[in-house]
PDB file of C-alpha atoms in Angstrom:
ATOM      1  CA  UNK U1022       0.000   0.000   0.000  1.00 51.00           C
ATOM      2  CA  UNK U1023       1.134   3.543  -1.046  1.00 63.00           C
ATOM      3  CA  UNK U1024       1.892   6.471   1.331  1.00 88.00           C
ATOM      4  CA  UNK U1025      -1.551   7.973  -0.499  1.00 92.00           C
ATOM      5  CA  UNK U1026      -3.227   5.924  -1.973  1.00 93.00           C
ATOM      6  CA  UNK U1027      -6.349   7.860  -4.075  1.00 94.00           C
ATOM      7  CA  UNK U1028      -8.469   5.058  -4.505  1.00 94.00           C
ATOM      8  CA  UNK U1029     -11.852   6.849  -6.183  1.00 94.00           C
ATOM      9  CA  UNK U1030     -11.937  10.207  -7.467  1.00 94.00           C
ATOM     10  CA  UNK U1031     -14.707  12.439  -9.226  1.00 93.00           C
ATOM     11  CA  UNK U1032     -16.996  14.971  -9.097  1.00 94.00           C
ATOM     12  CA  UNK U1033     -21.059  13.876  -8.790  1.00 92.00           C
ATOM     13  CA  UNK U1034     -23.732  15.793  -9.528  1.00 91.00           C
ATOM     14  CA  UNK U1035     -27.222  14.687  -8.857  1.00 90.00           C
ATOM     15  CA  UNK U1036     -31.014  15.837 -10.251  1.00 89.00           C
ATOM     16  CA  UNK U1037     -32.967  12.714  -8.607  1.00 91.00           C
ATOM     17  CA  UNK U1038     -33.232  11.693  -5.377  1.00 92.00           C
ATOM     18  CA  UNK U1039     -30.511   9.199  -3.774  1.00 93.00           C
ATOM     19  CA  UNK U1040     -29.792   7.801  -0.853  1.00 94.00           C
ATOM     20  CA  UNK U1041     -26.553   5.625   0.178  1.00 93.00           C
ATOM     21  CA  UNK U1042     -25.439   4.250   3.306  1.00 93.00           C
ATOM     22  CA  UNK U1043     -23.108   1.913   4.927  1.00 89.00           C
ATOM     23  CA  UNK U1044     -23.981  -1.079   7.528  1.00 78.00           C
ATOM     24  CA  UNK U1045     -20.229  -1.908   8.392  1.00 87.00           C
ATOM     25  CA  UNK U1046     -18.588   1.550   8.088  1.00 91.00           C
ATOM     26  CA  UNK U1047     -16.555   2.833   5.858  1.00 94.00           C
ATOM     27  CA  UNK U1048     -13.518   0.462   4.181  1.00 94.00           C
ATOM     28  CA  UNK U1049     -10.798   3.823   3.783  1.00 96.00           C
ATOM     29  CA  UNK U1050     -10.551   7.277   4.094  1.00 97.00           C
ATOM     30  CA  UNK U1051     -13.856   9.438   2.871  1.00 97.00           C
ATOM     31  CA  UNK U1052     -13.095  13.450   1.774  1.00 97.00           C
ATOM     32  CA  UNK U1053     -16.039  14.648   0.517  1.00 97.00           C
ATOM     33  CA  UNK U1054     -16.795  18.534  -0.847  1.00 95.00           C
ATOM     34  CA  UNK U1055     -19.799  19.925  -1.511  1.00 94.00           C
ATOM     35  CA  UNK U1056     -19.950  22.512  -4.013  1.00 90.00           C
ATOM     36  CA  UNK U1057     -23.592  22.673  -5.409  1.00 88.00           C
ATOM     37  CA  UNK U1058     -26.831  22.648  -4.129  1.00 87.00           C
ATOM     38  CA  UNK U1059     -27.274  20.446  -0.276  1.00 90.00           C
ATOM     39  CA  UNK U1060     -28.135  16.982   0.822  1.00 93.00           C
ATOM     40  CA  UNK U1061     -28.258  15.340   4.028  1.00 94.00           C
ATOM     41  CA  UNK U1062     -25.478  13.439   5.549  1.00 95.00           C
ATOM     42  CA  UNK U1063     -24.766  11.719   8.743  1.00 91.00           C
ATOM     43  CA  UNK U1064     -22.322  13.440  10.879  1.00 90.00           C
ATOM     44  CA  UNK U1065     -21.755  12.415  14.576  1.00 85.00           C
ATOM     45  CA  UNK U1066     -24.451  10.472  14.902  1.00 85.00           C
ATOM     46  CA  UNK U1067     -26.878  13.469  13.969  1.00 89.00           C
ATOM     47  CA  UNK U1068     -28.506  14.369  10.205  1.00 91.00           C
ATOM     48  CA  UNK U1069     -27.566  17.305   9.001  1.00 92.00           C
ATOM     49  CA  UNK U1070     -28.333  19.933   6.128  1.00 91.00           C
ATOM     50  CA  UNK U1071     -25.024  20.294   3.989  1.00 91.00           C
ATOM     51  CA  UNK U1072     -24.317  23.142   1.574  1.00 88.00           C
ATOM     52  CA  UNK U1073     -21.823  24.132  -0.781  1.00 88.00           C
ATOM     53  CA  UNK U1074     -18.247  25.098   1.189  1.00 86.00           C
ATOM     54  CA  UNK U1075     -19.256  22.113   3.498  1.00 91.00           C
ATOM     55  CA  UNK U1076     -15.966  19.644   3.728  1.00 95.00           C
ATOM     56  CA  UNK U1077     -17.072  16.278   5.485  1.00 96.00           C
ATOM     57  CA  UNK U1078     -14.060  13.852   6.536  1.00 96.00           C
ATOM     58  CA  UNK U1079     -14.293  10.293   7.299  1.00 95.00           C
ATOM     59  CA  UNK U1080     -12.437   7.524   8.449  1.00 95.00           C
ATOM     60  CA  UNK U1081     -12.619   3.790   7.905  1.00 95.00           C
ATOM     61  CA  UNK U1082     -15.343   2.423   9.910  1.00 93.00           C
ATOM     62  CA  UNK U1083     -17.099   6.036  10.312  1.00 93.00           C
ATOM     63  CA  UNK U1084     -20.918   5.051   9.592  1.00 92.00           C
ATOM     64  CA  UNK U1085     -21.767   7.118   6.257  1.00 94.00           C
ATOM     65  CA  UNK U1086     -25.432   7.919   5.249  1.00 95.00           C
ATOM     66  CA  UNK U1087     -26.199  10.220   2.310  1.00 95.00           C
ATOM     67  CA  UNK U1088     -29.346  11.141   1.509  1.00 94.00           C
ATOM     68  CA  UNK U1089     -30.124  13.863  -1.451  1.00 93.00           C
ATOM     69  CA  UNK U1090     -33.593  14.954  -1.517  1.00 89.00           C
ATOM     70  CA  UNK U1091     -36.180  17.914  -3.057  1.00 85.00           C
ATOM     71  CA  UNK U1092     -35.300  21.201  -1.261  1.00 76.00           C
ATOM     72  CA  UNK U1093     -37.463  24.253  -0.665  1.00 66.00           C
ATOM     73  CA  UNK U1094     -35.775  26.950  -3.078  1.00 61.00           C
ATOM     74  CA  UNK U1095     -35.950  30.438  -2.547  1.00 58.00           C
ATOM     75  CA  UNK U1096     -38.302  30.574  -5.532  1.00 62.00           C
ATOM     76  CA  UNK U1097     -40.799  28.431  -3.487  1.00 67.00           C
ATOM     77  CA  UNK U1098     -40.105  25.526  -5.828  1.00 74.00           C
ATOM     78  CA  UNK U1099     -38.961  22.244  -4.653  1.00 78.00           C
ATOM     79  CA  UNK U1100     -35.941  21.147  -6.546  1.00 84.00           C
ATOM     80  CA  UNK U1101     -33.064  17.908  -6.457  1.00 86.00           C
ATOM     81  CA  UNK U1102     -29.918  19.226  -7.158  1.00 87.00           C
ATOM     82  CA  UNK U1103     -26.574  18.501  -5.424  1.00 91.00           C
ATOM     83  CA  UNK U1104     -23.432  18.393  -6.906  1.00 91.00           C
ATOM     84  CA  UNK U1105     -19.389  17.274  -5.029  1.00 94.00           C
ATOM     85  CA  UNK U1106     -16.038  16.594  -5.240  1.00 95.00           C
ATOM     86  CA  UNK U1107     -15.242  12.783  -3.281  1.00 96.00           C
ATOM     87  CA  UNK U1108     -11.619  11.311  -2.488  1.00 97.00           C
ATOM     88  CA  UNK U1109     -11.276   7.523  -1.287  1.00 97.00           C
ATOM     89  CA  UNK U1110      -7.960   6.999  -0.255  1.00 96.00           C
ATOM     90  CA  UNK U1111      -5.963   5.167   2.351  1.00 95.00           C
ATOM     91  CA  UNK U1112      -2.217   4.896   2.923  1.00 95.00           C
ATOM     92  CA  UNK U1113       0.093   5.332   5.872  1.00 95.00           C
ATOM     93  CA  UNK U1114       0.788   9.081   5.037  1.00 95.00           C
ATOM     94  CA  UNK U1115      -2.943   9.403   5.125  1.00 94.00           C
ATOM     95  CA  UNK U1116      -2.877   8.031   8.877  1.00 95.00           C
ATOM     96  CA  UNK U1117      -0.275  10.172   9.925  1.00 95.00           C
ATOM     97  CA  UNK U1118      -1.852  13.290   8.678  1.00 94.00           C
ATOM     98  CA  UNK U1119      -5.267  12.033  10.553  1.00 94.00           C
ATOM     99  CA  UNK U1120      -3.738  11.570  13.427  1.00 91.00           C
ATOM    100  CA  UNK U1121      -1.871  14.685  14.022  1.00 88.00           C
ATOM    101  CA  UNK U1122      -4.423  16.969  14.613  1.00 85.00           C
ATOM    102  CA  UNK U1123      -7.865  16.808  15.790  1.00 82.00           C
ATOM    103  CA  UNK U1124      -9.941  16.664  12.253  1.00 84.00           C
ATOM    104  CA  UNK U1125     -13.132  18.007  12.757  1.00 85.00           C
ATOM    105  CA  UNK U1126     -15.955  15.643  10.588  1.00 90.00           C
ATOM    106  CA  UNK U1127     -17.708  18.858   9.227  1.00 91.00           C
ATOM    107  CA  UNK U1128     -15.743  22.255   8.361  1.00 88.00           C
ATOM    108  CA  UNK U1129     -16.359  24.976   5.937  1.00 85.00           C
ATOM    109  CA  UNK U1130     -13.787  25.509   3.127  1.00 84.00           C
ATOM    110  CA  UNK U1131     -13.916  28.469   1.045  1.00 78.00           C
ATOM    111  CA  UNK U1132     -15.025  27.548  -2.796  1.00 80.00           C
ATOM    112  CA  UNK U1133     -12.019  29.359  -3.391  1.00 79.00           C
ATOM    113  CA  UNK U1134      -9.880  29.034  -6.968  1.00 79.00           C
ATOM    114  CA  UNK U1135      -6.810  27.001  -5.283  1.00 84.00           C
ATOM    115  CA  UNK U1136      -8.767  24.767  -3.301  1.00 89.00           C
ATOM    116  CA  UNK U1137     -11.112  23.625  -6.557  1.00 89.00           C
ATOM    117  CA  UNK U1138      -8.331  23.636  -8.757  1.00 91.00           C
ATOM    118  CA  UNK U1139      -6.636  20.985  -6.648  1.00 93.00           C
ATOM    119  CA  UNK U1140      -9.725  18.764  -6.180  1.00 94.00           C
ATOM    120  CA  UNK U1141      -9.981  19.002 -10.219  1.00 93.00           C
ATOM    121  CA  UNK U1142      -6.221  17.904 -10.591  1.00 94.00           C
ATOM    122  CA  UNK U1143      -6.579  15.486  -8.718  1.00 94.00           C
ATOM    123  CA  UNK U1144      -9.362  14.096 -10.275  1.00 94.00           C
ATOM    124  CA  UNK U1145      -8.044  14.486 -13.842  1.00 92.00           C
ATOM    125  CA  UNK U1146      -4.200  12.786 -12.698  1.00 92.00           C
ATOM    126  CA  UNK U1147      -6.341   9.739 -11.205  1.00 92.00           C
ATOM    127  CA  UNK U1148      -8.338   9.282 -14.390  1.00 90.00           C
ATOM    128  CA  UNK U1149      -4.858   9.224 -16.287  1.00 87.00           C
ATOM    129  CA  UNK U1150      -4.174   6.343 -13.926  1.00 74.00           C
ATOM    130  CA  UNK U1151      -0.706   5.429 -15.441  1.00 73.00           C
ATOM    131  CA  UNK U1152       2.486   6.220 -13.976  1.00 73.00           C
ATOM    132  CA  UNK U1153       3.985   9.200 -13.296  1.00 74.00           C
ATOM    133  CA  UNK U1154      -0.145  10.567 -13.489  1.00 75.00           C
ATOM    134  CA  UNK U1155      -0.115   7.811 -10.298  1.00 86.00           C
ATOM    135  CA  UNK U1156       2.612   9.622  -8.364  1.00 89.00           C
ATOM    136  CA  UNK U1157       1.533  13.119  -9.296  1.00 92.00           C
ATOM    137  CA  UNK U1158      -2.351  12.302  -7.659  1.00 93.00           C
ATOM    138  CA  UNK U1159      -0.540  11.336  -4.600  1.00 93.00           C
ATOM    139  CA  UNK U1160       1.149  14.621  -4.405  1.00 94.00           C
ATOM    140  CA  UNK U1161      -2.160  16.850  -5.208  1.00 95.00           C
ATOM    141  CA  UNK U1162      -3.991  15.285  -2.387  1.00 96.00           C
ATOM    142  CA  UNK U1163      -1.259  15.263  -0.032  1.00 96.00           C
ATOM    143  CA  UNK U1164      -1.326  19.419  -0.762  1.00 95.00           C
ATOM    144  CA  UNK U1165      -5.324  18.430  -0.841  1.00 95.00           C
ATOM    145  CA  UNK U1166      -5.366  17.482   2.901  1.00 95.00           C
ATOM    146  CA  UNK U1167      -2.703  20.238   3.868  1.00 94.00           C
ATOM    147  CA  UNK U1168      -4.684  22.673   2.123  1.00 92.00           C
ATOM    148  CA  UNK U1169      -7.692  21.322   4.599  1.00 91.00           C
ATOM    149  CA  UNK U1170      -5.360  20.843   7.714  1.00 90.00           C
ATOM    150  CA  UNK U1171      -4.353  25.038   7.136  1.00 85.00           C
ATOM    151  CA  UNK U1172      -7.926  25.760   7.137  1.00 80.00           C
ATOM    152  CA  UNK U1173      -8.995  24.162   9.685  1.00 79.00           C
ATOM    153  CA  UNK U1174      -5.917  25.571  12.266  1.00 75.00           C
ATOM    154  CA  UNK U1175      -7.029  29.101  10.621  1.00 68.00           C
ATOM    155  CA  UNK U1176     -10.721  28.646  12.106  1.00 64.00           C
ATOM    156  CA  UNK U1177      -9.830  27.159  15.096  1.00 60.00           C
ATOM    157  CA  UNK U1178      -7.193  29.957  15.729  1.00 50.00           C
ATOM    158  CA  UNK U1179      -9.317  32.934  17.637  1.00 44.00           C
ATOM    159  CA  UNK U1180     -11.909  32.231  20.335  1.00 47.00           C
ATOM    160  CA  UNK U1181     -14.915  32.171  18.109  1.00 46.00           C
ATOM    161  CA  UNK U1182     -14.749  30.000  14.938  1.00 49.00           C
ATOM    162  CA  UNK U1183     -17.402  31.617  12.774  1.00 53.00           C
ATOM    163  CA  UNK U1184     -15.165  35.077  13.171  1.00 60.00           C
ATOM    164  CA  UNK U1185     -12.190  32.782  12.249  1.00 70.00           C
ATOM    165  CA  UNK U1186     -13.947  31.531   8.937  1.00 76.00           C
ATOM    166  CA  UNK U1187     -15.236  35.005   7.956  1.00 84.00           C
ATOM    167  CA  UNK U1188     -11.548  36.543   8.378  1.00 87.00           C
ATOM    168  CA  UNK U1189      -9.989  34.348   6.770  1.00 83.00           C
ATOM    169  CA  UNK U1190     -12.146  33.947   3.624  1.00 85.00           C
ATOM    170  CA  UNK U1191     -12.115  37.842   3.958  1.00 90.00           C
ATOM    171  CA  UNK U1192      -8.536  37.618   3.161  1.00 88.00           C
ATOM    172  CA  UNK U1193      -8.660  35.087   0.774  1.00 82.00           C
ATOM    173  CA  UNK U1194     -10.842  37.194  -1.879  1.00 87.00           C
ATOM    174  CA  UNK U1195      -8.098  39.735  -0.931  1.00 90.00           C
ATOM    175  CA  UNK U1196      -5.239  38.010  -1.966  1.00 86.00           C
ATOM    176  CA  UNK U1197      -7.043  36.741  -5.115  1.00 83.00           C
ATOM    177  CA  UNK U1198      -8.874  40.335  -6.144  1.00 87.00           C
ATOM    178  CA  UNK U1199      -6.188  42.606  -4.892  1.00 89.00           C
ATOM    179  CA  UNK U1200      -4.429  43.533  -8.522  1.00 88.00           C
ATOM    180  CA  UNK U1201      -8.044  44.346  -9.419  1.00 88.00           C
ATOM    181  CA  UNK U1202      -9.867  47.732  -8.621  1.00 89.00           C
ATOM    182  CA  UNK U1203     -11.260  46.643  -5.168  1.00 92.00           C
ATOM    183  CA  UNK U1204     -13.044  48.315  -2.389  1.00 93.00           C
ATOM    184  CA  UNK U1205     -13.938  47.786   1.121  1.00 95.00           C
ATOM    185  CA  UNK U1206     -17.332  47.218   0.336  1.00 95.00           C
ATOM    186  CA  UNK U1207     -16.587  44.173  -2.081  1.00 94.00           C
ATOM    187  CA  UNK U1208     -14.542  42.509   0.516  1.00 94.00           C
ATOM    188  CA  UNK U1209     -17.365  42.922   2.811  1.00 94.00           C
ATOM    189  CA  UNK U1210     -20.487  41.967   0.262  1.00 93.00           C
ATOM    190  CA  UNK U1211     -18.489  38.844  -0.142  1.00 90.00           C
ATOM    191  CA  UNK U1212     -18.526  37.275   3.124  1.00 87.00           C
ATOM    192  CA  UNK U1213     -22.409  39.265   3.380  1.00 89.00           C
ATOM    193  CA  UNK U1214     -21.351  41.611   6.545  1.00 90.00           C
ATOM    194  CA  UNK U1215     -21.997  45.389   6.863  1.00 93.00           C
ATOM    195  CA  UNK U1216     -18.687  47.108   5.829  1.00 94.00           C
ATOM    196  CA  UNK U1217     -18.368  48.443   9.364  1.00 94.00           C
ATOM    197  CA  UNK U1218     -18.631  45.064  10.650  1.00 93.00           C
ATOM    198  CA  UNK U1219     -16.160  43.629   8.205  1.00 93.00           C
ATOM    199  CA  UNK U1220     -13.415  46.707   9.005  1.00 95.00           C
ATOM    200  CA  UNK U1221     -13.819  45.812  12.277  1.00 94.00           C
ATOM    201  CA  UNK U1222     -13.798  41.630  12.312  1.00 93.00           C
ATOM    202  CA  UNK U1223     -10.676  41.806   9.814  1.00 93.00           C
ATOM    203  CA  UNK U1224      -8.770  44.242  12.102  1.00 93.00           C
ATOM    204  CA  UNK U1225      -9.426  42.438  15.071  1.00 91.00           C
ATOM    205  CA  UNK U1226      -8.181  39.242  13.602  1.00 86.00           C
ATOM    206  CA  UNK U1227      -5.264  40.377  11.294  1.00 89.00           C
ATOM    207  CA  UNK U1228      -4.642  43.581  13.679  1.00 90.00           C
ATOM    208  CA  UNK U1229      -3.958  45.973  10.176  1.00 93.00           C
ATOM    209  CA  UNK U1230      -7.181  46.927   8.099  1.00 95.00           C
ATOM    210  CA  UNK U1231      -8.604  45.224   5.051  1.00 95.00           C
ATOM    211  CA  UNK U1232      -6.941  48.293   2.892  1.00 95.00           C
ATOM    212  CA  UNK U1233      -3.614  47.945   4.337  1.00 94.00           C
ATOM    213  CA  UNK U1234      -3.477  43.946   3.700  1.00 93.00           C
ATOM    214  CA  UNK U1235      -4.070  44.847   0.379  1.00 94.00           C
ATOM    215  CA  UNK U1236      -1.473  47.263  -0.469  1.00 94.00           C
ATOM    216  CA  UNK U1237       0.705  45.043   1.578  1.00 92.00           C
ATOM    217  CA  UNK U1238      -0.074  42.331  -1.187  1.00 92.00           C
ATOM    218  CA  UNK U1239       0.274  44.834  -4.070  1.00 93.00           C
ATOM    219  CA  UNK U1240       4.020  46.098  -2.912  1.00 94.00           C
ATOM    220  CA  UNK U1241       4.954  42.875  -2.457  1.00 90.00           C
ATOM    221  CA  UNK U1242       3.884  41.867  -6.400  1.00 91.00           C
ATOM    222  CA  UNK U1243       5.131  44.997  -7.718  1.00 92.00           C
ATOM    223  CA  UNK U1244       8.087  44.174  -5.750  1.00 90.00           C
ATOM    224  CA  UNK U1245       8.773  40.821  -7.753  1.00 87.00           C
ATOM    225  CA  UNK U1246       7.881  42.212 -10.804  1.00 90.00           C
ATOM    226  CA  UNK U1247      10.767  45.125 -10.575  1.00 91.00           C
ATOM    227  CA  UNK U1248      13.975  42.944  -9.570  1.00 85.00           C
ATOM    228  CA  UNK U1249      12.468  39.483 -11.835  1.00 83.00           C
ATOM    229  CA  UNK U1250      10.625  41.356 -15.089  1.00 85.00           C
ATOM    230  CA  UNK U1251      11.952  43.821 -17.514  1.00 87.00           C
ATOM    231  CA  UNK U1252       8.050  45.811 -17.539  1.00 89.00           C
ATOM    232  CA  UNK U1253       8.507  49.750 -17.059  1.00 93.00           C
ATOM    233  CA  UNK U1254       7.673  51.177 -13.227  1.00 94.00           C
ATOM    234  CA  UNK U1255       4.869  52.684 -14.754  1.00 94.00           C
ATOM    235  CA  UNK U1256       3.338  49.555 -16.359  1.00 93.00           C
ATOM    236  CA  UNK U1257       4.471  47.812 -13.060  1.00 94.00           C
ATOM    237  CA  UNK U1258       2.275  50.265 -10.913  1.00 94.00           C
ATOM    238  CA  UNK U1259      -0.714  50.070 -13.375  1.00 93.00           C
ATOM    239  CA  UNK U1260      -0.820  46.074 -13.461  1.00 92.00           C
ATOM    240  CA  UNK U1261       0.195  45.558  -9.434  1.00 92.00           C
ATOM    241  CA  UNK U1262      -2.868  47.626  -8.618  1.00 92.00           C
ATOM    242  CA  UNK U1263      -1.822  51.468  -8.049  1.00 93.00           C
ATOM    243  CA  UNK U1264      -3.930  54.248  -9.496  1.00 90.00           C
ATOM    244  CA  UNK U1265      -0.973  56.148 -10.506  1.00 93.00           C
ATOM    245  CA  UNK U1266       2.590  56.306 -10.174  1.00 95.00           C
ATOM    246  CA  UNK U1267       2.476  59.162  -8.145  1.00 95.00           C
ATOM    247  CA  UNK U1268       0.937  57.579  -5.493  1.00 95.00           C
ATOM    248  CA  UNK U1269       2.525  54.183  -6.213  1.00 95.00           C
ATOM    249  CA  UNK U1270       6.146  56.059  -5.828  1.00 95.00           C
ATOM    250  CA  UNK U1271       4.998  57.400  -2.612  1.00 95.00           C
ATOM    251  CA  UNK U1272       4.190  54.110  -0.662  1.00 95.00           C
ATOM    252  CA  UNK U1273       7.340  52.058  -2.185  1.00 95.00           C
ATOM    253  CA  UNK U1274       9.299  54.630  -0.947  1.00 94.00           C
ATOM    254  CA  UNK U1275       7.770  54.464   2.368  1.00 94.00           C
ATOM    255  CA  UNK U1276       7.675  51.100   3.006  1.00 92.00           C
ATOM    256  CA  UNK U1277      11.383  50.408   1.197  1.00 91.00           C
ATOM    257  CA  UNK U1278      13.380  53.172   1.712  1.00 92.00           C
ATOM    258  CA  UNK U1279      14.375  53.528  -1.536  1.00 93.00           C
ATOM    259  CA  UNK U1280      12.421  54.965  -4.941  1.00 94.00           C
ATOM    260  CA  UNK U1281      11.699  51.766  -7.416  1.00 94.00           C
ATOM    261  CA  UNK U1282      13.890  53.008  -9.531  1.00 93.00           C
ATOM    262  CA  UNK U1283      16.951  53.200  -7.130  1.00 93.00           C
ATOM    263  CA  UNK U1284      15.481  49.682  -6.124  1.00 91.00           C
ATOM    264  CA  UNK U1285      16.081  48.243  -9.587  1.00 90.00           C
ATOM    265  CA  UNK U1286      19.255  49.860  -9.738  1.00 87.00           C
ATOM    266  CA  UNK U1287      20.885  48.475  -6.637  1.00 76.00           C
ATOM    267  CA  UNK U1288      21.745  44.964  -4.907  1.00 50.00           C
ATOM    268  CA  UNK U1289      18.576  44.014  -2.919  1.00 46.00           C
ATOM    269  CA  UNK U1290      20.040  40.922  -1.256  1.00 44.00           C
ATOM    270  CA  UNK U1291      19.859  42.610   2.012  1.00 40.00           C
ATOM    271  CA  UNK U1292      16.771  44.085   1.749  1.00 44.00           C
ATOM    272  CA  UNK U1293      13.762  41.675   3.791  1.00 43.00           C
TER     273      UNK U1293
END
């Protein structure tokens, strides 16, 4: 037996009603995504409703019931439709990584662009089947379950869990939008809080404000792109986020010492 071993893989996506369940528990290891519509699972010996950003982890002999049924939509109509991303695997690396940290069965995990790109991956290597495609799964759901373990310790970190989650996924659409034009009040629309209450929840968890995480994040790109790229300053202002170069000047200088230009110019080994 491999260190992990992905035994099934796929993504399914149901418009009837279905219902599976286990007498004996389950054989391996059971990671399970939902990323459409809801069903009904079996978690801790309680039913509950599952939606999309729901991440449900098993282990062999963990009783598993699914049931996906007609849910009230907001149109009134009632409607089958539930769609996920499942991992069987087993393996001794597997174990290890269980056992290191308390896993909790039922966590929420942003539908975020790394986290679905690595469930597709991994998917598409274990259809290839075929060596290296067999070695290469392995290593996208090792970064699968790391990827899961990170979240996890991030919502777990500060005393309430559901200001954890928020935070974080605050962040997240930070770090993905922040070469865009973006505003306080799309951070906060995304995680559907009052922008007051968002300025406030992100401070108090990152201790700097939603506005200075993202120029932190736009330095640090604009940074790269002036000792590793041969664009202008200008062009590397304009595509790293900065309204002008005025401005963009100002805060490189500030936070660097040192004008871009005289940044380009000189050794930066030293500089952190």
């Amino acid at each position: 037996m491999t260190e992990c071993e992905v035994l099934a893989a796929g993504y399914s996506y149901h418009t009837k009603p279905f219902h599976i369940a286990t007498t004996r528990g389950l054989r391996n290891y059971l990671i399970r995504f939902q990323v459409e519509g809801s069903c009904r699972i079996l978690v801790d010996g309680e039913v509950r409703l599952i939606v999309p950003g729901d991440l449900l982890l098993y282990k062999p002999t963990d009783a598993y019931d699914l049931r996906i049924e007609a849910e009230l939509q907001p149109s009134g109509e009632h409607e089958v439709s539930s769609g996920d991303y499942y991992f069987f695997c087993r393996g001794s690396w597997l174990e290890e990584w269980w056992g290191r940290t308390v896993k909790s069965r039922h966590m929420k995990l942003p539908l975020s662009k790394e986290v679905l790109h690595l469930c597709r991956q991994t998917i598409l290597e274990h259809r290839r089947s075929k060596d290296p495609a067999k070695e290469m799964t392995e290593y996208y759901m090792r970064l699968l379950c790391l990827t899961i373990e990170r979240a996890s310790r991030e919502q777990r970190s500060p005393e309430e869990k559901g200001r954890s989650f928020l935070a974080y996924e605050m962040k997240r659409y930070i770090e993905e939008n922040a070469l865009s034009p973006l505003k306080i009040e799309d951070v906060a629309q995304h995680v559907d809080l009052s922008v007051s209450r968002a300025v406030h929840l992100f401070k108090s968890v990152f201790d700097q404000t939603i506005m200075q995480y993202v120029q932190q994040i736009r330095l640090s790109v604009a940074r790269e792109r002036i000792l590793f790229s041969k664009m202008s300053l200008e062009q590397i202002a304009e595509t790293s986020g900065f309204n002008s170069y005025t401005y963009f000047y100002r805060v490189f200088r500030a936070r660097y010492g040192m004008s871009p230009k005289e940044y380009r110019a000189g050794d930066m080994n030293w500089i952190d």
